[in-house]
Coordinates of C-alpha atoms and ligand atoms in Angstrom, one line a residue:
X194 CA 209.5 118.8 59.4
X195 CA 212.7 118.8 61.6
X196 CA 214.1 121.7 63.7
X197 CA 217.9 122.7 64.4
X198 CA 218.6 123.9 67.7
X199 CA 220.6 126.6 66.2
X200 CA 216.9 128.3 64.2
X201 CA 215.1 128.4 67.4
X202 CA 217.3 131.4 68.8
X203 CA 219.5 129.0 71.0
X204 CA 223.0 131.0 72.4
X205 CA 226.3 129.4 72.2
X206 CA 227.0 128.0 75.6
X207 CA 223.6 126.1 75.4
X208 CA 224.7 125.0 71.9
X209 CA 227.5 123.6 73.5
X210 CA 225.7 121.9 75.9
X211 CA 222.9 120.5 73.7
X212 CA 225.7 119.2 71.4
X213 CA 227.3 117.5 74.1
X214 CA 224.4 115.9 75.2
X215 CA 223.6 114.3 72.0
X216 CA 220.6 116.0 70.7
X217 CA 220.6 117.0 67.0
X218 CA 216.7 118.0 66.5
X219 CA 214.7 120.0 68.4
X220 CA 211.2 117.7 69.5
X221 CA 207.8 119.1 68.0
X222 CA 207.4 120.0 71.6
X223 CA 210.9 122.2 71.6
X224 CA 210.1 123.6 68.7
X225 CA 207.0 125.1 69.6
X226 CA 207.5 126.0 73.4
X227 CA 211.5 127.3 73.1
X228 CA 211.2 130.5 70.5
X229 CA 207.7 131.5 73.0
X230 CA 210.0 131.0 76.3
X231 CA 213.2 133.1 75.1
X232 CA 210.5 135.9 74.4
X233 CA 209.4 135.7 78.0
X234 CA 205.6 134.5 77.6
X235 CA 203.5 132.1 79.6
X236 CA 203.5 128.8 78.4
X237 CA 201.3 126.2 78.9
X238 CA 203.0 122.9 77.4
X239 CA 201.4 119.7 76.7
X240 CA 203.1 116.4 75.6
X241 CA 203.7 112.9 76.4
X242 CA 205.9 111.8 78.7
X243 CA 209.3 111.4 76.9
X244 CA 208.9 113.8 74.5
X245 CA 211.9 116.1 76.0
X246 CA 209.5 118.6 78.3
X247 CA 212.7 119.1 80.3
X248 CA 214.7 120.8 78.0
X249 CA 211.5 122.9 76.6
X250 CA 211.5 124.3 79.8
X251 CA 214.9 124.0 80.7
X252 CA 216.3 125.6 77.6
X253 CA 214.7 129.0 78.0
X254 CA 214.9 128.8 81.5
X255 CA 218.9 128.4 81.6
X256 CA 219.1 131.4 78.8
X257 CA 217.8 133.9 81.3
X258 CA 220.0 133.0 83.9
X259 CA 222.2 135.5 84.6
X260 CA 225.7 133.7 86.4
X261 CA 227.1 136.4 87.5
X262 CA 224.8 137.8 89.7
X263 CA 224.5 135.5 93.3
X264 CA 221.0 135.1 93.0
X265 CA 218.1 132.7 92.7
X266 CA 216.7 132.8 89.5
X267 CA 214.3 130.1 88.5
X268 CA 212.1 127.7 90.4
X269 CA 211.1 124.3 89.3
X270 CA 208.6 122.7 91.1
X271 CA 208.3 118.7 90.1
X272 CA 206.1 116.3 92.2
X273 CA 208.1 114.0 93.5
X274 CA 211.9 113.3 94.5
X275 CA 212.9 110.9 91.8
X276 CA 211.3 113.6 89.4
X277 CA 213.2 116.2 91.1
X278 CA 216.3 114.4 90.8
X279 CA 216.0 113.5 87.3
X280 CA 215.5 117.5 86.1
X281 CA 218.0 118.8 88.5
X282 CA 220.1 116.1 86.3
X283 CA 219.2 117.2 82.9
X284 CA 219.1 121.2 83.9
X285 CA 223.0 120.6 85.4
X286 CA 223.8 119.5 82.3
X287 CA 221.8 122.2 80.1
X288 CA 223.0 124.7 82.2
X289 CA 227.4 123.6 82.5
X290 CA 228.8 125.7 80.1
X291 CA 227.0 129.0 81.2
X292 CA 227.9 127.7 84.2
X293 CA 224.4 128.3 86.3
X294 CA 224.2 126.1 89.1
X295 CA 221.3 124.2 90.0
X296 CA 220.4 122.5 93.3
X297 CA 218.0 119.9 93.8
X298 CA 216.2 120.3 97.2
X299 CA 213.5 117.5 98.1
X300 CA 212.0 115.9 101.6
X301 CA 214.2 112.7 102.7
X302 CA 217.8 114.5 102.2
X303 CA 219.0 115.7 105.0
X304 CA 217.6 119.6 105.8
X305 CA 220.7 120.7 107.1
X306 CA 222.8 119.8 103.6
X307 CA 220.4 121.5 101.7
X308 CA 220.5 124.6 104.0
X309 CA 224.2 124.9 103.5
X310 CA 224.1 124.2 99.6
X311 CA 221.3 127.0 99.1
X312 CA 224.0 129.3 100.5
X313 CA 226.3 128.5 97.7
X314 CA 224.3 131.0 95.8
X315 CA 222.1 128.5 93.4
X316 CA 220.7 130.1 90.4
X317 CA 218.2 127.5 89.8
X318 CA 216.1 125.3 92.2
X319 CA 214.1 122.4 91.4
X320 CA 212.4 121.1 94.5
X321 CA 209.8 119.0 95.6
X322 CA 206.6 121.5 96.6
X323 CA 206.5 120.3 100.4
X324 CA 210.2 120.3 100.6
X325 CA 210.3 123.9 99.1
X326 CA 207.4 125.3 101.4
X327 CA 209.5 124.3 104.5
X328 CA 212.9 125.9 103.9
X329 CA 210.7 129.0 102.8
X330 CA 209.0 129.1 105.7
X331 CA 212.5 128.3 108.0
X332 CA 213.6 131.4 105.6
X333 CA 216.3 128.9 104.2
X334 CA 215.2 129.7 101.2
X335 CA 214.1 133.2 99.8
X336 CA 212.5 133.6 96.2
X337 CA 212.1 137.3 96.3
X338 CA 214.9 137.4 93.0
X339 CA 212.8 134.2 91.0
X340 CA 212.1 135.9 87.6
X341 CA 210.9 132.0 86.4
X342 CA 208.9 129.5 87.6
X343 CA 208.4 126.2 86.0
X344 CA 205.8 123.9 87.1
X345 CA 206.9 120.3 85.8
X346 CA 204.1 117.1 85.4
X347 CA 201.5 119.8 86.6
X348 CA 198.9 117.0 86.6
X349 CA 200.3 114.6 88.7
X350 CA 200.7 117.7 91.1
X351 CA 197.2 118.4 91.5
X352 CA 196.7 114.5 91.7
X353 CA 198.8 114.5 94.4
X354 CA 197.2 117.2 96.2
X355 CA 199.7 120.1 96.1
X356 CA 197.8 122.8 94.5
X357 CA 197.8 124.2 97.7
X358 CA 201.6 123.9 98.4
X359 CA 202.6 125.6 95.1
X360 CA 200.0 128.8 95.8
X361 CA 202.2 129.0 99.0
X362 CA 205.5 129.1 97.2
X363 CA 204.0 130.9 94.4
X364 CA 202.6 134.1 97.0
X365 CA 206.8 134.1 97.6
X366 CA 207.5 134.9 93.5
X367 CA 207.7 138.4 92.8
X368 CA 204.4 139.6 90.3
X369 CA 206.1 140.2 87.7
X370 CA 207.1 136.6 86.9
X371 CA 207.8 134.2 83.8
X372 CA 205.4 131.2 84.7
X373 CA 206.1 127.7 82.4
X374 CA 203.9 125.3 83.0
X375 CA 204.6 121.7 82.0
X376 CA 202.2 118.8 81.8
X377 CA 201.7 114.9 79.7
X378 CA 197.4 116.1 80.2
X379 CA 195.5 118.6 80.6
X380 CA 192.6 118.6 82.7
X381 CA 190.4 121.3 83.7
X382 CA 190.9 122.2 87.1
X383 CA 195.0 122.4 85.5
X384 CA 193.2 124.8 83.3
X385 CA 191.5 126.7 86.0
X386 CA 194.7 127.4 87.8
X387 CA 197.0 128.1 84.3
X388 CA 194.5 131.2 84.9
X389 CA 194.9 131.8 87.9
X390 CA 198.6 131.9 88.0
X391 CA 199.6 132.7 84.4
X392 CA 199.3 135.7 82.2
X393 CA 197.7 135.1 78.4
X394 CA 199.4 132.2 78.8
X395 CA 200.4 130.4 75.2
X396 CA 198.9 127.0 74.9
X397 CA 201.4 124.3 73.0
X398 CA 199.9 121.3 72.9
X399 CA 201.3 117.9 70.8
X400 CA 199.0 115.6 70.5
X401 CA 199.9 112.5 71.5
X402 CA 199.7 110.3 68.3
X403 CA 202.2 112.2 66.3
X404 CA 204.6 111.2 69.2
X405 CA 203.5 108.3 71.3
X406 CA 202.9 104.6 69.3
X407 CA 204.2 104.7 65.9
X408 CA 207.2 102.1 66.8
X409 CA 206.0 100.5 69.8
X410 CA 203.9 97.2 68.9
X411 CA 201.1 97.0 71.1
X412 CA 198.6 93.5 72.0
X413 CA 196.3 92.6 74.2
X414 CA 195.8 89.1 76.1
X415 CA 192.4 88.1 77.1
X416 CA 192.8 86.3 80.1
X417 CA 191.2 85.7 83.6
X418 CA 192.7 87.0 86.4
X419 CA 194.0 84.1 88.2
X420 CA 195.9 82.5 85.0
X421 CA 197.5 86.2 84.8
X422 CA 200.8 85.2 86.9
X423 CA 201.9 81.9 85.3
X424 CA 201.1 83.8 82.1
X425 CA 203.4 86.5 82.3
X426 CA 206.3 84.4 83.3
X427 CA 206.0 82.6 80.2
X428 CA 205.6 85.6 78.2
X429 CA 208.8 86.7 80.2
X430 CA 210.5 83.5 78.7
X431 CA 209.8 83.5 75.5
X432 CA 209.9 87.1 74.7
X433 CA 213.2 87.5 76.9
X434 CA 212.8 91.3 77.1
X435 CA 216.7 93.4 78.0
X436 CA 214.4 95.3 80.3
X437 CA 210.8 95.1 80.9
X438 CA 208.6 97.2 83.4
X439 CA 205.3 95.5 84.8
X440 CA 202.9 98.1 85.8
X441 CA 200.4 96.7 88.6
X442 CA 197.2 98.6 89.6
X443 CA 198.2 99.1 93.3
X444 CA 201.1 99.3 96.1
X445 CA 200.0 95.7 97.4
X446 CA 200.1 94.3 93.7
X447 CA 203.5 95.4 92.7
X448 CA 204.7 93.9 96.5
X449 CA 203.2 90.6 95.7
X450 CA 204.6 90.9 92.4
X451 CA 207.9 91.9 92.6
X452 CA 208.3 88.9 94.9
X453 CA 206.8 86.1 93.5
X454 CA 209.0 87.1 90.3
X455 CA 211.8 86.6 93.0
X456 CA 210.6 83.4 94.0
X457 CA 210.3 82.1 90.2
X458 CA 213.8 83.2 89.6
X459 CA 213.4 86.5 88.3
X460 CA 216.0 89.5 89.0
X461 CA 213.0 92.3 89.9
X462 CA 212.1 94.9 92.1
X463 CA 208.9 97.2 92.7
X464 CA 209.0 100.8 93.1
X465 CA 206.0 102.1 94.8
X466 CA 204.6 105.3 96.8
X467 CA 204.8 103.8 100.3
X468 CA 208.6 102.3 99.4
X469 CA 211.7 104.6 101.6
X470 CA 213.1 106.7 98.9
X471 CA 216.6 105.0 99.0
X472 CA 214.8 101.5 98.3
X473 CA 212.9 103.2 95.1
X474 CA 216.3 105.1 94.0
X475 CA 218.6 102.0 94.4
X476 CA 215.9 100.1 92.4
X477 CA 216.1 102.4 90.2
X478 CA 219.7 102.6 89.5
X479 CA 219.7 98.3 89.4
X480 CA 217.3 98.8 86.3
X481 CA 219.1 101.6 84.8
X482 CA 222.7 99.6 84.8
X483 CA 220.6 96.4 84.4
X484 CA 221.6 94.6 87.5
X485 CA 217.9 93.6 87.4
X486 CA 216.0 92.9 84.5
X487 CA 212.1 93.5 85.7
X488 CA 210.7 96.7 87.4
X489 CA 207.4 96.3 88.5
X490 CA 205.2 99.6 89.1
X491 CA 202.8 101.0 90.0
X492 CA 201.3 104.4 87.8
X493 CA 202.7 107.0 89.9
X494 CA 205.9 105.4 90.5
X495 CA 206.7 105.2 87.0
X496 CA 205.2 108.4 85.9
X497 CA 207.6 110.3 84.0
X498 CA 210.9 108.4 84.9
X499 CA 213.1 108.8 82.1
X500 CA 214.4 105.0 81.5
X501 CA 215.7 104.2 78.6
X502 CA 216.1 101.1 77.1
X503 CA 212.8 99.6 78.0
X504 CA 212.0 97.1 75.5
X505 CA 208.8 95.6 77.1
X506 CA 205.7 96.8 78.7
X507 CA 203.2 94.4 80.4
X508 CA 200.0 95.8 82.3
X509 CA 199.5 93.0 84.0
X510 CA 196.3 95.2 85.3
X511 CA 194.6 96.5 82.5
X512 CA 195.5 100.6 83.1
X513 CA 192.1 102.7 84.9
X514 CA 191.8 105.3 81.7
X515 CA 193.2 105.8 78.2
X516 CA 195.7 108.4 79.7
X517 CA 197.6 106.1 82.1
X518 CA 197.8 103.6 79.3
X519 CA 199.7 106.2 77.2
X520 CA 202.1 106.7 79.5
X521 CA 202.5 103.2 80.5
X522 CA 203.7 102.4 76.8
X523 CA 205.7 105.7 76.4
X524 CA 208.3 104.2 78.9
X525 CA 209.1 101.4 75.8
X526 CA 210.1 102.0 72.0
X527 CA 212.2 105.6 73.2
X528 CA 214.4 107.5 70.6
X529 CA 213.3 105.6 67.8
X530 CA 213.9 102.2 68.9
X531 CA 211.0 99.4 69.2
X532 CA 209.1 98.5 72.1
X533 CA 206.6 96.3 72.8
X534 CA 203.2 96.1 75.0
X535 CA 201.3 93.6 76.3
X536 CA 197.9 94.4 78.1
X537 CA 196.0 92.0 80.3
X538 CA 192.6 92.5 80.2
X539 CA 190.0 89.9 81.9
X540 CA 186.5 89.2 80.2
X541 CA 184.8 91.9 82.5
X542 CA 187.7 94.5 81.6
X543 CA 186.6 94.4 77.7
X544 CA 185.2 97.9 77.4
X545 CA 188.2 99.2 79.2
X546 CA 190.5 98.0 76.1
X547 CA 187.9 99.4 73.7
X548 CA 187.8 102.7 75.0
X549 CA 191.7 102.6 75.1
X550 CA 191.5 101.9 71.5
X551 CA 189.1 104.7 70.3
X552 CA 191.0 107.2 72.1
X553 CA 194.5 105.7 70.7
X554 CA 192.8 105.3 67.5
X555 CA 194.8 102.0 67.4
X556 CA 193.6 98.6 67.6
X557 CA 195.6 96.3 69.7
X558 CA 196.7 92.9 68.7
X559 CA 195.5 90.0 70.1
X560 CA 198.0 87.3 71.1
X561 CA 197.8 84.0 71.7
X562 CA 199.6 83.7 75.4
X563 CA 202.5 80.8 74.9
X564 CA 201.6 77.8 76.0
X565 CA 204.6 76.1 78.2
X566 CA 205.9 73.9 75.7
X567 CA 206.3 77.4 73.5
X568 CA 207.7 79.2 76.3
X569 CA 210.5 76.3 76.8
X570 CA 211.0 76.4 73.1
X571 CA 211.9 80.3 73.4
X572 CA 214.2 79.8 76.1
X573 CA 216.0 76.8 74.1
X574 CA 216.1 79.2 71.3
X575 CA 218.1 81.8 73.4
X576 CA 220.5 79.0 74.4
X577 CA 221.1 78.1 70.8
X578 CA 221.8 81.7 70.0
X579 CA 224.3 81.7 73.0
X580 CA 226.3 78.6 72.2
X581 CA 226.4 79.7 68.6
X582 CA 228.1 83.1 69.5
X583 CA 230.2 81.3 71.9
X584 CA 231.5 79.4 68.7
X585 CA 232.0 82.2 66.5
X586 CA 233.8 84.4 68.9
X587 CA 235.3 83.2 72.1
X588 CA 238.8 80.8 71.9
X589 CA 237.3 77.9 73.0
X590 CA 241.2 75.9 73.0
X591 CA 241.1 75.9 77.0
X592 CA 237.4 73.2 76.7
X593 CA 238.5 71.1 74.0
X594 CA 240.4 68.5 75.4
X595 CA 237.2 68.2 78.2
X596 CA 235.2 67.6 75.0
X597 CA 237.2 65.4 73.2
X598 CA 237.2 63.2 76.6
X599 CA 233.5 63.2 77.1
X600 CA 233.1 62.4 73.2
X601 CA 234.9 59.3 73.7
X602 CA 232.2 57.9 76.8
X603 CA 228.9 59.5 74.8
X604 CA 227.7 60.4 71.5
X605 CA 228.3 63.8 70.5
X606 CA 224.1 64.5 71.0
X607 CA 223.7 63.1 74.2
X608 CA 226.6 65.4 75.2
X609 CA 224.8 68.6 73.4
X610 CA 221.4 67.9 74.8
X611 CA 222.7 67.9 78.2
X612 CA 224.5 71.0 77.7
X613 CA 221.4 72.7 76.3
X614 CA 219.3 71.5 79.1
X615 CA 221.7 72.9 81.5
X616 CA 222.2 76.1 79.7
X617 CA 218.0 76.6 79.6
X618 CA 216.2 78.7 81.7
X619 CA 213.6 75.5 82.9
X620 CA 209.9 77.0 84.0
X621 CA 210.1 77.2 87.9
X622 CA 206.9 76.1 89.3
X623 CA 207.7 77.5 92.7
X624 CA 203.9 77.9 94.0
X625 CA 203.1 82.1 94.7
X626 CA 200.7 84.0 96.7
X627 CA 199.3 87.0 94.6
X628 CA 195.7 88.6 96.1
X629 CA 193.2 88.7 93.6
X630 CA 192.6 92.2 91.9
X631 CA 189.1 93.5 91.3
X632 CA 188.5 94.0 87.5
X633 CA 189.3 97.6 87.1
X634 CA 186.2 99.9 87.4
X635 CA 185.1 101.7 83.7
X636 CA 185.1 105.3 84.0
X637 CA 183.2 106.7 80.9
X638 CA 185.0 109.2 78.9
X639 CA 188.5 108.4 80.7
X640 CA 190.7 111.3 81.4
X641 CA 190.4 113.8 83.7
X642 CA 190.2 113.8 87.5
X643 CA 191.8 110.3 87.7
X644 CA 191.8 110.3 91.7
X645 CA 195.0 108.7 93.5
X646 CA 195.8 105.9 91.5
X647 CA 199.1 105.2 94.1
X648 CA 196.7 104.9 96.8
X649 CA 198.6 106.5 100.3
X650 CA 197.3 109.1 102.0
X651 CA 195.0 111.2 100.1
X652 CA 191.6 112.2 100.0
X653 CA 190.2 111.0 96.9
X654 CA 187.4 113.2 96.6
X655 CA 188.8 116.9 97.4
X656 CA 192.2 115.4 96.2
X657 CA 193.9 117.1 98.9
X658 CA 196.1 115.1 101.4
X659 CA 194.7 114.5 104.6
X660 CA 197.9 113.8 106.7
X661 CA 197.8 110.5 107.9
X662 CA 194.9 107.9 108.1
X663 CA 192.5 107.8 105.2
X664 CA 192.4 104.7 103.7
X665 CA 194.3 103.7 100.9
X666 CA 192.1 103.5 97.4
X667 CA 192.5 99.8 96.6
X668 CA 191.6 98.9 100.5
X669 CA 188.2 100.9 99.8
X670 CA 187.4 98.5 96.9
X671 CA 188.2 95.3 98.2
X672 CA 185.5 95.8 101.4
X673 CA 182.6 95.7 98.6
X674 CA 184.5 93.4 96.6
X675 CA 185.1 90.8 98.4
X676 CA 188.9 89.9 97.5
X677 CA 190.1 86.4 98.7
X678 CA 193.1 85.3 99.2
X679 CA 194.4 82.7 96.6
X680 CA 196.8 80.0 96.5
X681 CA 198.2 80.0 92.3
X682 CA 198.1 76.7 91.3
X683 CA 201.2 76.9 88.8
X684 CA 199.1 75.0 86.2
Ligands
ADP890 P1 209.4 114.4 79.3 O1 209.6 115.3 80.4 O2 208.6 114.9 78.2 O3 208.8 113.1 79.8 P2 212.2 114.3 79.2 O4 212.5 115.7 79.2 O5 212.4 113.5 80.4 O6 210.8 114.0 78.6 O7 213.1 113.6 78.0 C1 213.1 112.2 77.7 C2 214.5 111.8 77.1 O8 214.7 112.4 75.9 C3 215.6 112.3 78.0 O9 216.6 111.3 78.1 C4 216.2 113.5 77.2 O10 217.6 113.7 77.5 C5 215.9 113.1 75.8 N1 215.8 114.2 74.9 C6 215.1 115.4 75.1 N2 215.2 116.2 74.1 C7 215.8 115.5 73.1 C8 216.2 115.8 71.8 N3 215.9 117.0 71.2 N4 216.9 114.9 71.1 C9 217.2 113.7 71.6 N5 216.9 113.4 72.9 C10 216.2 114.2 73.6
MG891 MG1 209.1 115.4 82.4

């Protein structure tokens, strides 16, 4: 069953729009949320992450804006910068023919900008909860006109300890007010506050195998931890992945990853909760215009980034619960294209992958990691393919005469194999640090209250932040684990 934009009640200048930006179905997700929004009800939305929650929000949203009158509108609140960024992005672009204005307002950007752009009269603001509480309470920012309010990846917000926060910018709403609330899971206490804040709200949920795996291939490697590293590089040769994202189970990991990948020749970068905000956005943007090839991660970090094109997914840490490892995947095998994933998991992390399976209801694949003769083989394979299109397509008049010269000192193989050789990517062994991870902990039942999988400064039990000086998550682990440094042997 496929549904038009036009059916779901959809006016002309969003038509427009939609058109223009390339969608020609509505998602199961669309579908069910945008015909309940446009009648003004509560809305409770659940669906994977890149299954188009921005426009289900978005759509009806935009339709109530009125862009005449000088007022604020609608509030989106999104948990973190990049995330406000990123809907600001798609809601400009929803909203440029009925020409509503929307204005992104999150910590790190300069207070005083933002206090001049919310005097341009923005209809629409999609801020950052912290950000947002601190130009209400400079009165910057009033919400007394907000006839909408959109919370986006609702469960990452009350991981991150901002229930709070958004019952402060909430008490600023009007009562009577249109409350969309958007989320990949739905735990309880997300539950608990849909009835707090919303009235008879609607619940639309899409379940996530109708959306999630059908074209992304997915395997597991059985592997102990320390031969993890050399591992992935060969996988990294031999599969030769466009773009591949490496998720790592903390901030530390995805440090010692992103630069021993450096060190073995790799173009990557890690994006990370304690990273500046211009480090993670300019990593960001080298992935998305492919300037580098790897983007290691860590959960949060990656949570709900739209990036497309990812055609490979490796946990290198086996993912703490059946919900992260959905989302870890989602970013591969987007709009119909094929991904794959790749999941370490070490002897002790066994039951982890079999409870990922029964919630999934999809058995992995095992694979065989390459061995380095394989790995080399790959990567002569790619050069093969490269001098091959070189012959086919590119005037090649300029080279011959070097070739006919050379041709009369060697034999024409001699001269081939050395240009192969030079064109192949040859296994660096350069040796790498990486701190040994503790095998992730099984949590029965997954799901849930997942805690701060980021680390950073929160308090893991009341989930609330604590301003400063609690210790990071994986730090509290290693002190009973005993974590020693290791020097990797490359073989
Ligand atoms: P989510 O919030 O569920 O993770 P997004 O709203 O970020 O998903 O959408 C993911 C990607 O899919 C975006 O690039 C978006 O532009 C695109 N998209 C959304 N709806 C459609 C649609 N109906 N047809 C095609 N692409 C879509
Ligand atoms: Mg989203």
């Amino acid at each position: 069953m496929t549904t038009k934009f036009q059916d779901l009640g959809i006016s002309e200048n969003l038509m427009k729009a939609i058109k223009k930006m390339g969608f020609e179905e509505a998602t199961p997700i669309q579908a069910q949320t945008i015909p309940l929004g446009l009648q003004g009800k509560d809305i409770i939305g659940q669906a994977q992450t890149g299954t188009g929650k921005t426009a289900a929000f978005g759509l009806p949203l935009t339709e109530k804006i009125d862009s005449d009158s000088q007022s604020i509108q609608g509030i989106i609140i999104a948990p973190t910068r990049e995330l406000a960024i990123q809907v600001s992005e798609e809601l400009y672009k929803i909203a440029y023919y009925k020409r509503a204005r929307v204005l992104p307002i999150y910590g790190g950007q300069d207070i005083n900008r933002q206090i001049r752009a919310l005097k341009k009269n923005p209809h629409i603001i999609v801020g950052t909860p912290g950000r947002l509480l601190d130009h209400i309470n400079r009165r910057t920012l009033k919400l007394s006109t907000v006839h909408t309010v959109v919370l986006d990846e609702a469960d990452e917000m009350l991981n991150m300890g901002f229930i709070e926060d958004i019952e402060a910018i909430l008490s600023n709403v009007p009562e009577e007010h249109q409350t969309l609330l958007f989320s990949a899971t739905m735990p309880d206490p997300i539950r608990r506050i849909a009835e707090r804040f919303m009235k008879d709200p609607e619940l639309v949920k899409v379940k996530a195998k109708e959306v999630t795996v059908p074209n992304i291939q997915q395997f597991y490697i059985d592997i102990q931890e320390k031969k993890k590293f050399d591992v992935l590089t060969r996988l990294l040769d031999s599969q030769s992945p466009e773009l591949a994202i490496i998720f790592g189970r903390t901030k530390r990991r995805v440090d010692e990853l992103s630069e021993a990948l450096t060190l073995r020749g790799y173009a990557a970068e890690g994006i990370h909760g304690d990273l500046s905000q211009a480090r993670r956005m300019s990593a960001l943007r080298k992935f998305k215009d492919g300037s580098i090839e790897v983007l290691v991660a860590t959960d949060v970090a990656a949570r709900g980034l739209d990036i497309s094109g990812v055609t490979h997914v490796y946990n290198f840490d086996v993912p703490q619960d059946p919900e992260s490892y959905v989302h870890r995947i989602g970013r591969t095998g987007r709009a119909g294209k094929n991904g794959m994933a790749m999941t370490f998991v070490t002897p002790r992390e066994m039951d982890i992958l079999k409870n990922i399976e029964r919630t999934t209801k999809r058995k992995m694949d095992r694979m065989k990691p390459p061995t380095l003769d394989e790995a080399l083989e790959s990567q002569q394979t790619v050069t093969l393919e490269k001098l091959r299109s070189a012959m086919e397509s590119d005037n090649l008049a300029f080279y011959t005469k070097a070739a006919e010269q050379l041709l009369e000192e060697f034999d024409s193989e001699t001269i081939i194999a050395a240009a192969i050789k030079l064109m192949t990517k040859e296994p660096n062994q350069a040796p790498v640090r990486l701190t040994e991870e503790a095998p992730a902990p099984f949590k029965k039942g997954g799901g849930g209250y997942r805690g701060k999988r980021d680390g950073g400064n929160y308090n893991q039990r009341s989930g609330k932040k604590t301003g400063g000086h609690s210790r990071p998550y994986d730090k509290n682990r290693s002190s009973s684990q005993q974590r020693r440094k290791k020097q990797y042997s490359s073989q």
